[in-house]
Structures are given as structure tokens and as C-alpha cells.
PDB file of C-alpha atoms in Angstrom:
ATOM      1  CA  MET A   1     -46.692  -5.692   9.185  1.00 86.00           C
ATOM      2  CA  PHE A   2     -44.949  -8.998   9.986  1.00 89.00           C
ATOM      3  CA  THR A   3     -42.030  -7.106  11.507  1.00 91.00           C
ATOM      4  CA  VAL A   4     -44.369  -5.218  13.859  1.00 89.00           C
ATOM      5  CA  ILE A   5     -45.923  -8.489  15.049  1.00 90.00           C
ATOM      6  CA  ILE A   6     -42.487 -10.037  15.689  1.00 90.00           C
ATOM      7  CA  PHE A   7     -41.407  -6.859  17.538  1.00 88.00           C
ATOM      8  CA  ILE A   8     -44.488  -7.028  19.838  1.00 85.00           C
ATOM      9  CA  ILE A   9     -43.921 -10.739  20.522  1.00 88.00           C
ATOM     10  CA  VAL A  10     -40.237 -10.234  21.339  1.00 87.00           C
ATOM     11  CA  LEU A  11     -41.016  -7.209  23.510  1.00 89.00           C
ATOM     12  CA  GLY A  12     -43.640  -9.245  25.352  1.00 90.00           C
ATOM     13  CA  ILE A  13     -41.167 -12.032  26.042  1.00 92.00           C
ATOM     14  CA  LEU A  14     -38.568  -9.551  27.257  1.00 93.00           C
ATOM     15  CA  VAL A  15     -41.093  -7.914  29.607  1.00 94.00           C
ATOM     16  CA  LEU A  16     -42.370 -11.194  30.997  1.00 95.00           C
ATOM     17  CA  VAL A  17     -38.875 -12.586  31.604  1.00 96.00           C
ATOM     18  CA  HIS A  18     -37.741  -9.297  33.196  1.00 97.00           C
ATOM     19  CA  GLU A  19     -40.726  -9.065  35.545  1.00 97.00           C
ATOM     20  CA  PHE A  20     -40.518 -12.776  36.384  1.00 97.00           C
ATOM     21  CA  GLY A  21     -36.986 -12.092  37.688  1.00 98.00           C
ATOM     22  CA  HIS A  22     -38.296  -9.506  40.165  1.00 98.00           C
ATOM     23  CA  PHE A  23     -41.220 -11.776  41.059  1.00 98.00           C
ATOM     24  CA  TYR A  24     -39.144 -14.897  41.676  1.00 98.00           C
ATOM     25  CA  VAL A  25     -36.469 -13.251  43.816  1.00 98.00           C
ATOM     26  CA  ALA A  26     -39.057 -11.334  45.882  1.00 98.00           C
ATOM     27  CA  LYS A  27     -40.966 -14.545  46.581  1.00 98.00           C
ATOM     28  CA  LYS A  28     -37.765 -16.417  47.463  1.00 97.00           C
ATOM     29  CA  ALA A  29     -36.874 -13.643  49.891  1.00 97.00           C
ATOM     30  CA  GLY A  30     -40.212 -14.046  51.659  1.00 97.00           C
ATOM     31  CA  MET A  31     -41.763 -10.834  50.340  1.00 97.00           C
ATOM     32  CA  LYS A  32     -45.493 -10.554  49.616  1.00 97.00           C
ATOM     33  CA  VAL A  33     -46.045  -9.981  45.892  1.00 98.00           C
ATOM     34  CA  GLU A  34     -49.414  -8.274  45.529  1.00 97.00           C
ATOM     35  CA  GLU A  35     -49.584  -8.230  41.722  1.00 97.00           C
ATOM     36  CA  PHE A  36     -47.765  -9.468  38.638  1.00 98.00           C
ATOM     37  CA  GLY A  37     -49.005  -7.401  35.712  1.00 97.00           C
ATOM     38  CA  PHE A  38     -48.402  -7.619  31.982  1.00 95.00           C
ATOM     39  CA  GLY A  39     -49.016  -4.203  30.459  1.00 92.00           C
ATOM     40  CA  PHE A  40     -49.952  -1.073  32.351  1.00 91.00           C
ATOM     41  CA  PRO A  41     -53.353  -0.419  33.994  1.00 91.00           C
ATOM     42  CA  PRO A  42     -56.236  -0.196  33.706  1.00 93.00           C
ATOM     43  CA  ARG A  43     -56.698  -3.907  34.150  1.00 95.00           C
ATOM     44  CA  ILE A  44     -58.453  -5.979  31.466  1.00 96.00           C
ATOM     45  CA  PHE A  45     -58.355  -9.223  33.348  1.00 95.00           C
ATOM     46  CA  GLY A  46     -56.935 -10.488  36.616  1.00 97.00           C
ATOM     47  CA  ILE A  47     -56.927 -13.738  38.489  1.00 97.00           C
ATOM     48  CA  LYS A  48     -55.886 -14.157  42.102  1.00 98.00           C
ATOM     49  CA  ARG A  49     -53.833 -17.204  42.973  1.00 97.00           C
ATOM     50  CA  GLY A  50     -52.827 -17.277  46.604  1.00 96.00           C
ATOM     51  CA  GLU A  51     -51.960 -13.741  47.627  1.00 96.00           C
ATOM     52  CA  THR A  52     -50.946 -12.536  44.145  1.00 98.00           C
ATOM     53  CA  ILE A  53     -53.094 -11.079  41.374  1.00 97.00           C
ATOM     54  CA  TYR A  54     -51.888 -12.036  37.894  1.00 98.00           C
ATOM     55  CA  SER A  55     -53.214  -9.403  35.506  1.00 97.00           C
ATOM     56  CA  ILE A  56     -53.311  -8.420  31.865  1.00 95.00           C
ATOM     57  CA  ASN A  57     -53.689  -4.681  31.382  1.00 95.00           C
ATOM     58  CA  TRP A  58     -54.737  -2.328  28.569  1.00 93.00           C
ATOM     59  CA  ILE A  59     -51.387  -0.689  27.713  1.00 88.00           C
ATOM     60  CA  PRO A  60     -49.311  -3.603  26.380  1.00 81.00           C
ATOM     61  CA  PHE A  61     -45.846  -1.978  26.356  1.00 82.00           C
ATOM     62  CA  GLY A  62     -44.432  -2.956  29.729  1.00 92.00           C
ATOM     63  CA  GLY A  63     -45.253  -4.732  32.924  1.00 95.00           C
ATOM     64  CA  PHE A  64     -44.820  -4.535  36.671  1.00 97.00           C
ATOM     65  CA  VAL A  65     -44.480  -6.502  39.903  1.00 97.00           C
ATOM     66  CA  LYS A  66     -46.072  -4.867  42.896  1.00 97.00           C
ATOM     67  CA  VAL A  67     -44.246  -5.953  46.051  1.00 97.00           C
ATOM     68  CA  TYR A  68     -45.833  -5.121  49.391  1.00 97.00           C
ATOM     69  CA  GLY A  69     -43.877  -2.363  51.119  1.00 96.00           C
ATOM     70  CA  GLU A  70     -41.934  -1.193  48.046  1.00 94.00           C
ATOM     71  CA  ASN A  71     -42.859   2.393  48.852  1.00 92.00           C
ATOM     72  CA  GLY A  72     -41.383   2.166  52.337  1.00 88.00           C
ATOM     73  CA  GLU A  73     -44.562   1.394  54.215  1.00 86.00           C
ATOM     74  CA  ASP A  74     -44.972  -1.164  57.015  1.00 87.00           C
ATOM     75  CA  GLU A  75     -41.279  -1.703  57.855  1.00 91.00           C
ATOM     76  CA  ASP A  76     -42.366  -3.780  60.843  1.00 91.00           C
ATOM     77  CA  ASN A  77     -44.035  -6.469  58.704  1.00 95.00           C
ATOM     78  CA  PRO A  78     -41.504  -9.235  57.932  1.00 95.00           C
ATOM     79  CA  ARG A  79     -43.088  -9.804  54.472  1.00 97.00           C
ATOM     80  CA  SER A  80     -42.637  -6.162  53.494  1.00 97.00           C
ATOM     81  CA  PHE A  81     -39.974  -5.091  50.971  1.00 97.00           C
ATOM     82  CA  ALA A  82     -39.072  -2.257  53.356  1.00 96.00           C
ATOM     83  CA  SER A  83     -38.349  -4.655  56.221  1.00 96.00           C
ATOM     84  CA  LYS A  84     -35.725  -6.650  54.310  1.00 97.00           C
ATOM     85  CA  PRO A  85     -31.976  -5.985  54.458  1.00 96.00           C
ATOM     86  CA  ALA A  86     -30.488  -3.811  51.735  1.00 96.00           C
ATOM     87  CA  GLY A  87     -28.827  -6.840  50.075  1.00 97.00           C
ATOM     88  CA  GLN A  88     -32.149  -8.624  49.586  1.00 97.00           C
ATOM     89  CA  ARG A  89     -33.822  -5.473  48.281  1.00 97.00           C
ATOM     90  CA  ALA A  90     -30.935  -4.962  45.837  1.00 97.00           C
ATOM     91  CA  LYS A  91     -31.311  -8.553  44.588  1.00 98.00           C
ATOM     92  CA  VAL A  92     -34.963  -7.993  43.842  1.00 98.00           C
ATOM     93  CA  ILE A  93     -34.179  -4.758  41.969  1.00 97.00           C
ATOM     94  CA  VAL A  94     -31.433  -6.197  39.764  1.00 98.00           C
ATOM     95  CA  ALA A  95     -33.167  -9.543  39.148  1.00 98.00           C
ATOM     96  CA  GLY A  96     -35.000  -8.207  36.116  1.00 96.00           C
ATOM     97  CA  VAL A  97     -31.811  -7.107  34.378  1.00 96.00           C
ATOM     98  CA  ILE A  98     -30.095 -10.396  35.203  1.00 97.00           C
ATOM     99  CA  MET A  99     -32.984 -12.337  33.687  1.00 97.00           C
ATOM    100  CA  ASN A 100     -32.785 -10.264  30.480  1.00 96.00           C
ATOM    101  CA  LEU A 101     -29.033 -11.007  30.305  1.00 96.00           C
ATOM    102  CA  LEU A 102     -29.706 -14.728  30.740  1.00 96.00           C
ATOM    103  CA  LEU A 103     -32.381 -14.587  28.051  1.00 94.00           C
ATOM    104  CA  ALA A 104     -29.881 -12.913  25.710  1.00 92.00           C
ATOM    105  CA  VAL A 105     -27.383 -15.704  26.348  1.00 93.00           C
ATOM    106  CA  VAL A 106     -30.072 -18.311  25.582  1.00 91.00           C
ATOM    107  CA  PHE A 107     -31.091 -16.517  22.357  1.00 87.00           C
ATOM    108  CA  LEU A 108     -27.491 -16.135  21.228  1.00 90.00           C
ATOM    109  CA  THR A 109     -26.586 -19.706  22.117  1.00 90.00           C
ATOM    110  CA  PHE A 110     -29.556 -21.404  20.443  1.00 86.00           C
ATOM    111  CA  GLY A 111     -29.973 -18.813  17.678  1.00 74.00           C
ATOM    112  CA  ASN A 112     -26.666 -19.919  16.135  1.00 70.00           C
ATOM    113  CA  ALA A 113     -27.556 -23.591  16.162  1.00 60.00           C
TER     114      ALA A 113
END
């Protein structure tokens, strides 16, 4: 049972760090982030700070960042994902993986101390 609890905690940390990577880079690029969600909907709880809803959802295995325009809509809006150059869009997409790699380096560095 203890192993299952540790697994869920570690998975939660990985998901939060991964999604934070997308969130941070999107915000730095001037994109509108509509929601930062832990878990998958339906939503249990959400709080809106500024333009972003921070939510906790019922299905705890995963998470998401909803960036305005990520489905190609509203290319004329400068805060839309679709309006940004390909390089900025690529940075947002790979930011999650980069954050997981950085987290692995931190775990490996301090785990051997």
C-alpha cells in the first residue's frame, strides 16, 4: 500500500512540473492561458486568478494546460497560440518534457547526497 501512495505522489509531482513547463513558457510568450488543470475533468474545484482557472479534477492521472487558440482558432488575436510564430509554439510544446528532464537531474543530483 505504501508503494502505491509513493507512486501517486511521484506521478503527481511529475504531472505538475510537466504542465508548469507549458504554462510558464506560454505566459512568457504572451499567450492567454485559460486553465491549468491537475487531473482530467470533470472539475472538482477551480479558482480563477487573473485570466486563468486553476483546477483540480476528478481523474487524478494527468493534467493539462489550456492555451487560448491551441486548436487554431482566432489567429488574428495576438494572445492566441495560433497567432504566434512556429518557434514560440514549439517552445511551449517541448517545455513540459524539458521540465521533466530538469526534475530528473534534480532528483539524481540530490538523491545521491
